[in-house]
Short mmCIF file of C-alpha atoms and ligand atoms in Angstrom, two decimals:
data_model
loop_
_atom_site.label_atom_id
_atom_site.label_comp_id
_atom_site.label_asym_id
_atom_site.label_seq_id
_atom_site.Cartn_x
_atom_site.Cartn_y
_atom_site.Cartn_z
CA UNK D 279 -13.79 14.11 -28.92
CA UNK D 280 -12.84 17.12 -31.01
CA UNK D 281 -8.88 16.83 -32.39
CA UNK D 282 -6.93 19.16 -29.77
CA UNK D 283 -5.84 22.49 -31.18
CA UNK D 284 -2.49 22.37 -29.56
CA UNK D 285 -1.18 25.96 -31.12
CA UNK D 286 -4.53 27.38 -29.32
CA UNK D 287 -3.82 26.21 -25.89
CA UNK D 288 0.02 27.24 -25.84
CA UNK D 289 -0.76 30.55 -26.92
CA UNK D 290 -3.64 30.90 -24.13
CA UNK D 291 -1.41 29.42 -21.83
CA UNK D 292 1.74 31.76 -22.30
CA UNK D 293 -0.40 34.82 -22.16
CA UNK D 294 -0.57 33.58 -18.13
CA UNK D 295 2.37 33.39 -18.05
CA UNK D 296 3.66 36.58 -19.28
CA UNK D 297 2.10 38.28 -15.98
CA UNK D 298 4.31 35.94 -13.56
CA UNK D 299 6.86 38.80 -13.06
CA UNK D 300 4.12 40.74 -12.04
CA UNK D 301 3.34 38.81 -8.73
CA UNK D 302 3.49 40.76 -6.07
CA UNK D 303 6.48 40.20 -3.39
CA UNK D 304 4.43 38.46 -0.18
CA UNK D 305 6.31 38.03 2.56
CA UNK D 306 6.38 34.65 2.91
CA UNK D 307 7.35 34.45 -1.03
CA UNK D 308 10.14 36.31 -0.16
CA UNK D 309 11.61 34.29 2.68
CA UNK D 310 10.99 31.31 0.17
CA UNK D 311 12.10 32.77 -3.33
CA UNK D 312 9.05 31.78 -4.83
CA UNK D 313 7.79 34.89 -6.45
CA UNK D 314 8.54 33.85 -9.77
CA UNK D 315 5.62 31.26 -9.86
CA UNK D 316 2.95 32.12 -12.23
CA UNK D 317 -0.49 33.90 -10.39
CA UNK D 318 -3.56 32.40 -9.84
CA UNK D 319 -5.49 33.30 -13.07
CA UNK D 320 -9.06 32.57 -13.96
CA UNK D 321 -9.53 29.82 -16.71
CA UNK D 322 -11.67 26.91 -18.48
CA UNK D 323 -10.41 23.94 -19.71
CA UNK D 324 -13.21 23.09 -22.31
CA UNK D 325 -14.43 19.61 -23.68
CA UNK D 326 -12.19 17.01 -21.51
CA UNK D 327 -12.86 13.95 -20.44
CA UNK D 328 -13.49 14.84 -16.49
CA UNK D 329 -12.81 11.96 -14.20
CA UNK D 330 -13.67 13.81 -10.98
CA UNK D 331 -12.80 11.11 -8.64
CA UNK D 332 -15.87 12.03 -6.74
CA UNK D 333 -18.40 9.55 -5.25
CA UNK D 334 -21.55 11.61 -6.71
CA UNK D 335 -20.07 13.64 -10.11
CA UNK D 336 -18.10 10.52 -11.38
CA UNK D 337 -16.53 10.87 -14.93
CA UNK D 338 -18.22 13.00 -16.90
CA UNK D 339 -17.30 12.91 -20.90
CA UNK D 340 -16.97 16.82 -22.82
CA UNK D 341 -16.92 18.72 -19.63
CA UNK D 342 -15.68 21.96 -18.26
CA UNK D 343 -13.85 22.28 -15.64
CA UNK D 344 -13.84 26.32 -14.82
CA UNK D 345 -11.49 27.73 -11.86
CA UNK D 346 -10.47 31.30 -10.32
CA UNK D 347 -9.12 32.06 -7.68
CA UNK D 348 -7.38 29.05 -7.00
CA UNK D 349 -10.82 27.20 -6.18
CA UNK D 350 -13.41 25.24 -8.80
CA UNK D 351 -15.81 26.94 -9.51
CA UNK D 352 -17.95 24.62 -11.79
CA UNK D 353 -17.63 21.16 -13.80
CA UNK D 354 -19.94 19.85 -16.08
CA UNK D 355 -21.08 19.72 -19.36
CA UNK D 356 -23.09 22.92 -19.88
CA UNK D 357 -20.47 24.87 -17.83
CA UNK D 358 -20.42 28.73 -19.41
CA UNK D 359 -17.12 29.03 -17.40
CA UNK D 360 -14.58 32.25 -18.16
CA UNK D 361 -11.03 33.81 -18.26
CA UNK D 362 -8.80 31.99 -20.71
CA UNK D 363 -10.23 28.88 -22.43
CA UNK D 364 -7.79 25.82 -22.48
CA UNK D 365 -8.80 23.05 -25.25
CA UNK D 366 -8.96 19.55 -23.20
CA UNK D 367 -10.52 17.50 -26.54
CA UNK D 368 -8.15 14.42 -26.38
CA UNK D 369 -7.53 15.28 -22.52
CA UNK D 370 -8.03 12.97 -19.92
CA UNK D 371 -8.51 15.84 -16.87
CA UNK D 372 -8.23 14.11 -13.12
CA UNK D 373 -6.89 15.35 -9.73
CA UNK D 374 -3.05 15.51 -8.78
CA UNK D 375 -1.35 12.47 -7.83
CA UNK D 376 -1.09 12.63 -3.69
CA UNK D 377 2.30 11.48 -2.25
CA UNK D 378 1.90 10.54 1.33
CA UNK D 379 5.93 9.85 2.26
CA UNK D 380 8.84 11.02 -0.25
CA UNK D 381 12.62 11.40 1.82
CA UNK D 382 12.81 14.57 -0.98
CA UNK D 383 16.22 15.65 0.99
CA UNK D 384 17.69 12.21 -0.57
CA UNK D 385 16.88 12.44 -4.39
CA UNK D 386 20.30 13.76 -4.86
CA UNK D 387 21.04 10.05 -4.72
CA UNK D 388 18.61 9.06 -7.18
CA UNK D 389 19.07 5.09 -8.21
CA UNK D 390 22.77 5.39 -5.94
CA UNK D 391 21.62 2.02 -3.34
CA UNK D 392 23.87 -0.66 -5.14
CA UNK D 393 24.15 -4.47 -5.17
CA UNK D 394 25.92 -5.24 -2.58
CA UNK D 395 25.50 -5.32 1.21
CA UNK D 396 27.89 -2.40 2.25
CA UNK D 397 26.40 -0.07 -0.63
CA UNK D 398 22.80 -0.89 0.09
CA UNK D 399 20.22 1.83 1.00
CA UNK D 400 20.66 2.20 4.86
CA UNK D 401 23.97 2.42 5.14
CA UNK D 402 24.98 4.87 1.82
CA UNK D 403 22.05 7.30 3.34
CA UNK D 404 23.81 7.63 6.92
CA UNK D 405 27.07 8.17 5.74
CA UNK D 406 26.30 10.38 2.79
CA UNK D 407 23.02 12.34 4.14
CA UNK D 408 25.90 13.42 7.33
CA UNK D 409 28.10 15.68 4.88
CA UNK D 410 25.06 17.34 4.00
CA UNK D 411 24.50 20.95 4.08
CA UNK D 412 21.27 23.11 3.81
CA UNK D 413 22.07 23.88 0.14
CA UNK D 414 22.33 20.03 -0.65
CA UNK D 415 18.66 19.41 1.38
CA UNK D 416 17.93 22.45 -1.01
CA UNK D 417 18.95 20.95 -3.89
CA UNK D 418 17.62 17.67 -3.42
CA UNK D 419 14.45 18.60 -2.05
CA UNK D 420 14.20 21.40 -5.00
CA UNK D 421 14.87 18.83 -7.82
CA UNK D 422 12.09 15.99 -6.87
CA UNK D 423 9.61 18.58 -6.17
CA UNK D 424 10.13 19.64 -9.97
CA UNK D 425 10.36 16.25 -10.57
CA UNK D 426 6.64 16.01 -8.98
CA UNK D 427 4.83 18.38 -10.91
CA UNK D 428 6.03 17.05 -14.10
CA UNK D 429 4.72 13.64 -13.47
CA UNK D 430 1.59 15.05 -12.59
CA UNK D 431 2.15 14.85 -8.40
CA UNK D 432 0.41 17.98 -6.79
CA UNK D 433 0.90 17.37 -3.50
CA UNK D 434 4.37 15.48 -1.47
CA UNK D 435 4.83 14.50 1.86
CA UNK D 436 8.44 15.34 2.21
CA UNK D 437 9.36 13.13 4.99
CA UNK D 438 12.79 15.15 6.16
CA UNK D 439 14.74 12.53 8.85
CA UNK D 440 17.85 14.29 8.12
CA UNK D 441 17.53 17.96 9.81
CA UNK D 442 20.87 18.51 11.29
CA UNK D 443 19.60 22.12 11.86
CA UNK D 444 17.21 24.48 11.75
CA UNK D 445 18.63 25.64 8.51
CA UNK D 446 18.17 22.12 6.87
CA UNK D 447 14.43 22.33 7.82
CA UNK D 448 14.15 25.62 6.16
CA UNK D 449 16.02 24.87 3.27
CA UNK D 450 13.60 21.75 2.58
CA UNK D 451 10.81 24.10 3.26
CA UNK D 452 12.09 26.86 0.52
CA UNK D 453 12.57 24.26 -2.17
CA UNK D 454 8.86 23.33 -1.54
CA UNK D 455 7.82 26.80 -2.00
CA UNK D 456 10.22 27.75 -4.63
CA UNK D 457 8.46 25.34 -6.76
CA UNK D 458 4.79 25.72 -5.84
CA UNK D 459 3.93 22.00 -5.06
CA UNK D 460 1.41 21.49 -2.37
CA UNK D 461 3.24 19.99 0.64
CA UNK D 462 3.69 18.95 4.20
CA UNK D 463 7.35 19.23 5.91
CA UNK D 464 7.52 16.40 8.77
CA UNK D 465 10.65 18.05 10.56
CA UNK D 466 12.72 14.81 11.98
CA UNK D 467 16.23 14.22 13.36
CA UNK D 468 19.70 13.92 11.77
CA UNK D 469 20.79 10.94 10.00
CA UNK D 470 23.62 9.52 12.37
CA UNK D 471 21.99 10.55 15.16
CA UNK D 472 22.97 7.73 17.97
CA UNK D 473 19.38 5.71 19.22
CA UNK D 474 20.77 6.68 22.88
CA UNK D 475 19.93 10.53 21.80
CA UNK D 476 16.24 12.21 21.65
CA UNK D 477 16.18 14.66 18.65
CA UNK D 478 17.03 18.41 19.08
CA UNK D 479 13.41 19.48 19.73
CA UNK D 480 14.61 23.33 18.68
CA UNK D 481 13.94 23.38 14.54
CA UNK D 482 10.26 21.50 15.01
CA UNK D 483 9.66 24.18 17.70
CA UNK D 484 10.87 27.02 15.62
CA UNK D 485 9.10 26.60 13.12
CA UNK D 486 6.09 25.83 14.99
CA UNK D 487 6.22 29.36 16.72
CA UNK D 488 6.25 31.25 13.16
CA UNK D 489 4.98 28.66 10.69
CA UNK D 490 2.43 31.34 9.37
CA UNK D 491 5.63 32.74 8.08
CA UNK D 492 6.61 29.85 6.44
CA UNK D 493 3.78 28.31 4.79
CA UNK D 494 3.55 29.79 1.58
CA UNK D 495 0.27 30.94 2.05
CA UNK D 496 -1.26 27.60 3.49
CA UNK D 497 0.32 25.47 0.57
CA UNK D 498 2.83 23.82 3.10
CA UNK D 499 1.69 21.91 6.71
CA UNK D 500 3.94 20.87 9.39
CA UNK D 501 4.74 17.86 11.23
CA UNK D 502 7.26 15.78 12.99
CA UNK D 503 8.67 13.10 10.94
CA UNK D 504 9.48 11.06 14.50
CA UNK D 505 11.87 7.60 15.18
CA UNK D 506 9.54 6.13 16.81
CA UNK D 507 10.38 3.27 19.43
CA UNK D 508 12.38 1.44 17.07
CA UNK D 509 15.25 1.82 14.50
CA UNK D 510 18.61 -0.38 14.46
CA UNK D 511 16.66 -2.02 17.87
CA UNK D 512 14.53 -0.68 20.48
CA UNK D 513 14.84 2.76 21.41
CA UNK D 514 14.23 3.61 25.18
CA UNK D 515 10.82 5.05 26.52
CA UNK D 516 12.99 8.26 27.72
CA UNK D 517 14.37 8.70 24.21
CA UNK D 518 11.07 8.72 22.56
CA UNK D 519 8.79 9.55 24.36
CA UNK D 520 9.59 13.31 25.25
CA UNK D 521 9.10 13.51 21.05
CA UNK D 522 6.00 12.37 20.78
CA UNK D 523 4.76 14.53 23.15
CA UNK D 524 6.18 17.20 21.98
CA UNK D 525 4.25 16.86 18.72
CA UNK D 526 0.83 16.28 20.51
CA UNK D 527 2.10 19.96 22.64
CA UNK D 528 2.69 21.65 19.13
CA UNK D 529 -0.42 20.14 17.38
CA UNK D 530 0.96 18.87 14.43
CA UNK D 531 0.85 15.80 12.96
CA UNK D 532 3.10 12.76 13.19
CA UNK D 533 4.61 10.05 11.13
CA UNK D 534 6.64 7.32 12.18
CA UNK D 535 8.00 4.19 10.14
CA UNK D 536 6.63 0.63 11.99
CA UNK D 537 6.72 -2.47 11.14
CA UNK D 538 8.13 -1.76 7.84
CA UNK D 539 9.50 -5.49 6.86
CA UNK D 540 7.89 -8.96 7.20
CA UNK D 541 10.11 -9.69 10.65
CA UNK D 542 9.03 -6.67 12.16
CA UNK D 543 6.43 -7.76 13.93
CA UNK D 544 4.91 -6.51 17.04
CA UNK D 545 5.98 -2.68 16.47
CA UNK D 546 2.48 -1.79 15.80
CA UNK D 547 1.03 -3.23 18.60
CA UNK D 548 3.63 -1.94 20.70
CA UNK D 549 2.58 1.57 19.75
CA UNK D 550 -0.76 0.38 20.37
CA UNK D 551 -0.41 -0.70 23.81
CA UNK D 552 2.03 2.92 24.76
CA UNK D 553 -1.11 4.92 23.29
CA UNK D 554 0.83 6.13 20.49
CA UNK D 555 -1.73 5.80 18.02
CA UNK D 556 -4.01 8.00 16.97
CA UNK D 557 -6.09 10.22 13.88
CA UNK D 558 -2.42 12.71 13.63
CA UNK D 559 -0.36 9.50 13.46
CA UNK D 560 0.61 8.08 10.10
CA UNK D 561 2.41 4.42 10.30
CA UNK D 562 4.81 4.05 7.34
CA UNK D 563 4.94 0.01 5.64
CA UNK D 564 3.05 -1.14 8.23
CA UNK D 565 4.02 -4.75 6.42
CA UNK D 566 4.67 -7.00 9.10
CA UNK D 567 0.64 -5.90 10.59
CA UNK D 568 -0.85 -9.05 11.82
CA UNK D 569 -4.68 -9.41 11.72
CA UNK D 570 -5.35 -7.96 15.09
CA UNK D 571 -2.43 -5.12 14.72
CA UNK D 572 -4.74 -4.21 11.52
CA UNK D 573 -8.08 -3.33 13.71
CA UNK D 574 -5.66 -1.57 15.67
CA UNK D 575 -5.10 0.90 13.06
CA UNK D 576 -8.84 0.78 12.35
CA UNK D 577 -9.44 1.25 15.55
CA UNK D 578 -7.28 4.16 16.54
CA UNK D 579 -8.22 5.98 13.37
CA UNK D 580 -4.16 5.92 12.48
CA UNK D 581 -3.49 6.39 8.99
CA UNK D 582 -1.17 4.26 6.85
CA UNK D 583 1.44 5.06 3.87
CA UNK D 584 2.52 1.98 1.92
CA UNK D 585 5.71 2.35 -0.97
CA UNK D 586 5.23 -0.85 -3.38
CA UNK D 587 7.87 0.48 -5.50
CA UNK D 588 10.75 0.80 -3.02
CA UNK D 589 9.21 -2.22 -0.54
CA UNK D 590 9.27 -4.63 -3.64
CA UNK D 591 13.07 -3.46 -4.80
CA UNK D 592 14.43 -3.32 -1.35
CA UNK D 593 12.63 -6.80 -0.26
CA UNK D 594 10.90 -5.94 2.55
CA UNK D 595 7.26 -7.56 1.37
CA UNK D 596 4.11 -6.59 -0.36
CA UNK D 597 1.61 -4.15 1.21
CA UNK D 598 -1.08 -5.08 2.63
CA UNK D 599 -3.16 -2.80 0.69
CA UNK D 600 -6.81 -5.01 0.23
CA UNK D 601 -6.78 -5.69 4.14
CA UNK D 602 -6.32 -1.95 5.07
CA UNK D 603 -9.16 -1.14 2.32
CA UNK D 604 -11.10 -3.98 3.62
CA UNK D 605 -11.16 -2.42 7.19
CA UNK D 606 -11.71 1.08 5.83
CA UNK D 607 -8.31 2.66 7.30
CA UNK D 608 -7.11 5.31 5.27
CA UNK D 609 -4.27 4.17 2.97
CA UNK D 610 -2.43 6.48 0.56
CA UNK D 611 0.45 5.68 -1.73
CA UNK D 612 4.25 6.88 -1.82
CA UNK D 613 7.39 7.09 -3.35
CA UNK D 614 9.93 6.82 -0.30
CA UNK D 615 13.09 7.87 -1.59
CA UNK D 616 14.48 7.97 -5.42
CA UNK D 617 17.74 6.51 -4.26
CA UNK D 618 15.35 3.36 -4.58
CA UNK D 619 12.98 3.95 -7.05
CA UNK D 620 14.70 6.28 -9.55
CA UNK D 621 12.01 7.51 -11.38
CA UNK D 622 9.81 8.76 -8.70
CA UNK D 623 6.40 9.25 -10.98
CA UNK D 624 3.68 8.01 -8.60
CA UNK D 625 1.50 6.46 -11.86
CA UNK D 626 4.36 4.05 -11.75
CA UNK D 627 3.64 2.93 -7.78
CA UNK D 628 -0.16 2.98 -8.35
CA UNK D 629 0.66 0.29 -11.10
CA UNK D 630 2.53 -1.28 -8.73
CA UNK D 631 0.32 -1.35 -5.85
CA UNK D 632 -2.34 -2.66 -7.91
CA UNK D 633 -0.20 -5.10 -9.83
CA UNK D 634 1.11 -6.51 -6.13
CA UNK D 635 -2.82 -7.19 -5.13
CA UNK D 636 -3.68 -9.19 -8.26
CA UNK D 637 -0.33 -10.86 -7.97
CA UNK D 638 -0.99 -12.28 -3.85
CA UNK D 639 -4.55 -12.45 -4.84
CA UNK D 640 -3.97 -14.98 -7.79
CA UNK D 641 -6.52 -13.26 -9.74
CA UNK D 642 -6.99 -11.03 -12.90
CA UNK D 643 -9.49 -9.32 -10.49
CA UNK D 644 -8.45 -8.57 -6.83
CA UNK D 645 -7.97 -4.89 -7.39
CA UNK D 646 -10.16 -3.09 -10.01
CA UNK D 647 -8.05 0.01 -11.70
CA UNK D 648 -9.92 2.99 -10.04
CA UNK D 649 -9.29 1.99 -6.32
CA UNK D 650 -5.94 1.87 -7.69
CA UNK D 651 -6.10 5.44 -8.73
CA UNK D 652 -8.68 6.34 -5.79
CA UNK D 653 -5.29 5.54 -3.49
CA UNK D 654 -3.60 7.77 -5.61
CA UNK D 655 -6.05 10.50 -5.50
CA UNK D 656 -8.69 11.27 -2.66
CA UNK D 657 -7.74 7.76 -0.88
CA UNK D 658 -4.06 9.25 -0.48
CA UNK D 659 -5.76 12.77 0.42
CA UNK D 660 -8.11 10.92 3.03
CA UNK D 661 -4.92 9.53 5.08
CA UNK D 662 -3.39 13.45 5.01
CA UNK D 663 -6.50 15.01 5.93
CA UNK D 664 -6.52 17.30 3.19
CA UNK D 665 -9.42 15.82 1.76
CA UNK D 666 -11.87 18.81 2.19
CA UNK D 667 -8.99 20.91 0.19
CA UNK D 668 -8.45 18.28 -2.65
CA UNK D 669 -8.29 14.90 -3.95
CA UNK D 670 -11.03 14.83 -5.93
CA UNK D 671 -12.52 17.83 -8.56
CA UNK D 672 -15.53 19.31 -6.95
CA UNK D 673 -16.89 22.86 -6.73
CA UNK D 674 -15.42 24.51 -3.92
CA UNK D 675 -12.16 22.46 -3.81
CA UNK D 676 -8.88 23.87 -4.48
CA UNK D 677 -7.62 23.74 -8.01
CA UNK D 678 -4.97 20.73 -8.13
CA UNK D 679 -5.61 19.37 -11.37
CA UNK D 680 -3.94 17.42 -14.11
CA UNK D 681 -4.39 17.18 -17.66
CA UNK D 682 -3.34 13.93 -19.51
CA UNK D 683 -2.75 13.84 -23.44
CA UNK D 684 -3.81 11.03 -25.00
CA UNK D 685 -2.81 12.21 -28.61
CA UNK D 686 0.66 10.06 -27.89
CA UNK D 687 2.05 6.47 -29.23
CA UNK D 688 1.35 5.18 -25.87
CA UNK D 689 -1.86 6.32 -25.25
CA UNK D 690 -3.03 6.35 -28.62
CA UNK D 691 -6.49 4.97 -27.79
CA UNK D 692 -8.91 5.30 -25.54
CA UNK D 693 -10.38 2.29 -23.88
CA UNK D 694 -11.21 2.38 -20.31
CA UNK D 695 -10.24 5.98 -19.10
CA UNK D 696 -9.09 4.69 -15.47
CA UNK D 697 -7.56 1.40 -16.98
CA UNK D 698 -5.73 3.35 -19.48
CA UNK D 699 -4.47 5.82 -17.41
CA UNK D 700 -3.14 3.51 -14.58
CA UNK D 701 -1.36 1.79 -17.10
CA UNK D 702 -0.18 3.70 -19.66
CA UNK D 703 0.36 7.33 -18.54
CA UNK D 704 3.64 8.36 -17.59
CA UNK D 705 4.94 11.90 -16.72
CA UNK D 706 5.49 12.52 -20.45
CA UNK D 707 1.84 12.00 -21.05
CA UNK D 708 1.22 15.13 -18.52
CA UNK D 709 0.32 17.85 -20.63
CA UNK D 710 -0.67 20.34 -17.51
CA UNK D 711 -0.51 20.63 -14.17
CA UNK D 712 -2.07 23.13 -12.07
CA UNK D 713 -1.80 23.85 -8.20
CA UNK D 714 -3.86 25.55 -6.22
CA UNK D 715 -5.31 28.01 -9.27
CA UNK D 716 -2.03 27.97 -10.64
CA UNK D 717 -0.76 26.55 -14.13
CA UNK D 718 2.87 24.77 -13.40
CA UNK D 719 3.32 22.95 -16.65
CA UNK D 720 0.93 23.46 -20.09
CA UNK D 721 1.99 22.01 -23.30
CA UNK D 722 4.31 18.96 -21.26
CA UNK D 723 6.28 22.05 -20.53
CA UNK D 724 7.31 23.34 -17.01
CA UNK D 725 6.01 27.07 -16.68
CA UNK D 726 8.30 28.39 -14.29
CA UNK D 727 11.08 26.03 -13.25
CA UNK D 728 14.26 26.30 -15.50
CA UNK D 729 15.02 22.46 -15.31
CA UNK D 730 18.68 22.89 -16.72
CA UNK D 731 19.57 25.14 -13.85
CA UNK D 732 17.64 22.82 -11.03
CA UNK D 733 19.33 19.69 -13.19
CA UNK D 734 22.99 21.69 -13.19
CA UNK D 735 22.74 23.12 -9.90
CA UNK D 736 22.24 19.37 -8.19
CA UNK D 737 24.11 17.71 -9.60
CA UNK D 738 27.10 19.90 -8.26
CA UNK D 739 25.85 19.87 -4.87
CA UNK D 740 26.28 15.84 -5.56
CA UNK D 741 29.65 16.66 -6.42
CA UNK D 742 30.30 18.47 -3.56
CA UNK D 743 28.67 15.55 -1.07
CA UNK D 744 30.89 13.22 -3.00
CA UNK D 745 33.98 15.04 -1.91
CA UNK D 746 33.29 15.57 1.52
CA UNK D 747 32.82 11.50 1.58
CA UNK D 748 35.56 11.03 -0.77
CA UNK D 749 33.00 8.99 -2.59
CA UNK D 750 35.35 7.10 -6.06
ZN1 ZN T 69 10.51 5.90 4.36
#
């Protein structure tokens, strides 16, 4: 590998960037506030070590990865390519990290579940997510969505169970866009919200109706983050129901946490058995899955989202992540909530989920480091159904990319690209990330997110939350 010109690539870099007041005013940038992001420009990022994360192209070492548009164009080794060249000698050059369940509305109480019973996760999350207003979903939302593309995470799932209006939904939705991560919004109920009470159908529906509007120019999906039949116990069949179907009416997809601790058993076959299953249903945890409950999944084509980070720290088990695989359901990877986790950088969980396998297994060996990173990538895109749009770096695919530098203390040599990168990189290692055409960080600098303001600006929303609780 040639030694990486860094002075070369900044200065090719900013000259993209310089055009970014430029964009023109869409409507739907508008409505989010998101016309400051850079434009799609046409580029090459020259002499990188590719790993494509496709079946047939594989890794390919001192290759070109050339995109306009937004789209690949080419990748390979004798790739002419054009637009602005982007050194990637010392680059490790991969798809973005796909989160399949994030609560983003809660990151404003990053690392706040405590040590004892009263101050655990559940409880501080009802009382303190029910004093929150749309600028605090805003805020929160806006702030681990920045916090995604600098660790290198493309796309989120932002899992939103706390829309106590139509305006909270929206204001989740505008962070998204105001930051230019690929997304899905699953619209869901208000946390507080009595198990007696179906949720106010009225945002989902809204935004339904005009979600063209709303979109950000296909970056952002919709779905219904939904309760499901249970939550502190069972939920009645005339509570629930009328939601799911509702969902099925609107066409969008659905996610539901079941089964999500070891004594939780019989939730998925429960869903099972009301024909609540399905290819638009995701299952959150899915831990407590018995063999059978397993082909279920298989069977109904459901996808599953497993969190080792959070489901190790809060004690509810370890995934089940080589059964799923085994059976060939499609299994992605998540962060769950930062109140949890803290640091919500995904190459963290994918250490984790791998580290969990080995660890049941008994082995050195259960869980080779590229499934690992396969969960993170088109594995995790599989379960969304995005996986014609991204996941993996082909021609034709949209241009979510990352760019790891390996010219660091920690990453200082180069063994085994996959094993080195599940294990070592961390969101300082990301030297660019680009979504859909569009270069978000270059030079392990964000390109158009002033993090002192999205830092400053959440961190007195928190202040505000805390008074309204009279949180000490
Ligand atoms: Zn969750």
């Amino acid at each position: 590998m040639r030694r990486t010109d860094r002075r070369t690539f900044v200065r090719g870099v900013a000259a993209l960037g310089a055009a970014s007041a430029f964009a023109s005013p869409l409507r739907a940038q508008a409505q989010s506030g998101a016309a400051r992001l850079p434009p799609r420009r046409e580029f090459t990022i020259e002499n990188a070590y590719v790993m494509t994360m496709d079946e047939t192209l594989g890794d390919i070492d001192g290759a070109s990865v050339h995109v306009r548009d937004g789209r690949i164009v080419e990748i390979g080794e004798d790739v002419v390519g054009g637009g602005v060249t982007i050194d990637g000698a010392n680059m490790i050059v991969m798809p973005g990290l796909v989160d399949t369940h994030w609560h983003m509305w809660n990151t404003l109480f990053r690392s706040f579940a405590g040590d004892r019973p009263e101050d655990g996760y559940f409880p501080t999350v009802a009382r303190f997510g029910a004093q929150m207003l749309p600028a605090d979903i805003f805020q929160s939302t806006r702030l681990a969505a920045a916090e995604a593309i600098n660790s290198g995470t493309t796309f989120v799932h932002s899992w939103c169970h706390n829309v106590r209006s139509l305006a909270h939904a929206e204001a989740d939705i505008r962070a998204l866009a105001e930051v230019g991560v690929r997304a899905r919004h699953s619209c869901g109920w208000p946390q507080g919200m009595p198990d007696t009470q179906s949720a106010d159908q009225t945002p989902i529906e809204t935004l339904a109706r005009d979600w063209a509007s709303w979109s950000h120019e296909g970056l952002i999906g919709l779905g219904m983050a939904w309760r499901g039949q249970f939550r502190g116990g069972p939920i009645k069949p005339e509570v629930y129901q009328p939601e799911f179907d509702n969902a099925r009416r609107l066409g969008v997809p659905i996610t539901v946490h079941a089964g999500s601790r070891r004594d939780a058993v019989g939730q998925i076959e429960a869903l099972y058995r009301g024909k609540l299953m399905g290819k638009d249903v995701q299952l959150i945890h899915a831990i407590a899955a018995t063999p059978a409950e397993l082909d279920m999944i298989k069977e109904t084509d459901t996808a599953v989202s497993v969190s080792p980070a959070t489901e190790l720290r809060i004690g509810f088990g370890y995934p089940q992540i080589s059964e799923m695989l085994e059976r060939g359901i499609r299994l992605g990877v998540s962060v769950d909530t930062s109140a949890l986790t803290g640091s919500s950088s995904l190459f963290a969980v994918l250490k984790l989920a791998r580290d969990s396998e080995n660890a049941r297994a008994a082995s050195e060996f259960k869980m080779p480091a590229r499934k690992a990173l396969e969960l993170g990538t088109i594995g995790g895109a599989r379960s969304m159904g995005i996986d014609d749009q991204v996941g993996s770096l082909k021609p034709g695919k949209r241009a979510d990319l990352i760019a790891i530098a390996t010219d660091a203390l920690d990453m200082g040599v180069v063994t085994d690209p996959a094993h080195l990168v599940l294990e070592a990189a961390g969101p300082e290692n990301v030297d660019t990330v680009v979504v859909d055409g569009r270069i978000l960080k270059h030079g392990g600098k964000l390109a158009a997110i002033d993090t002192a303001k999205v830092i400053a600006e959440a961190r007195a929303a928190l202040a505000g939350v805390r008074e309204r609780t009279n949180w000490r």
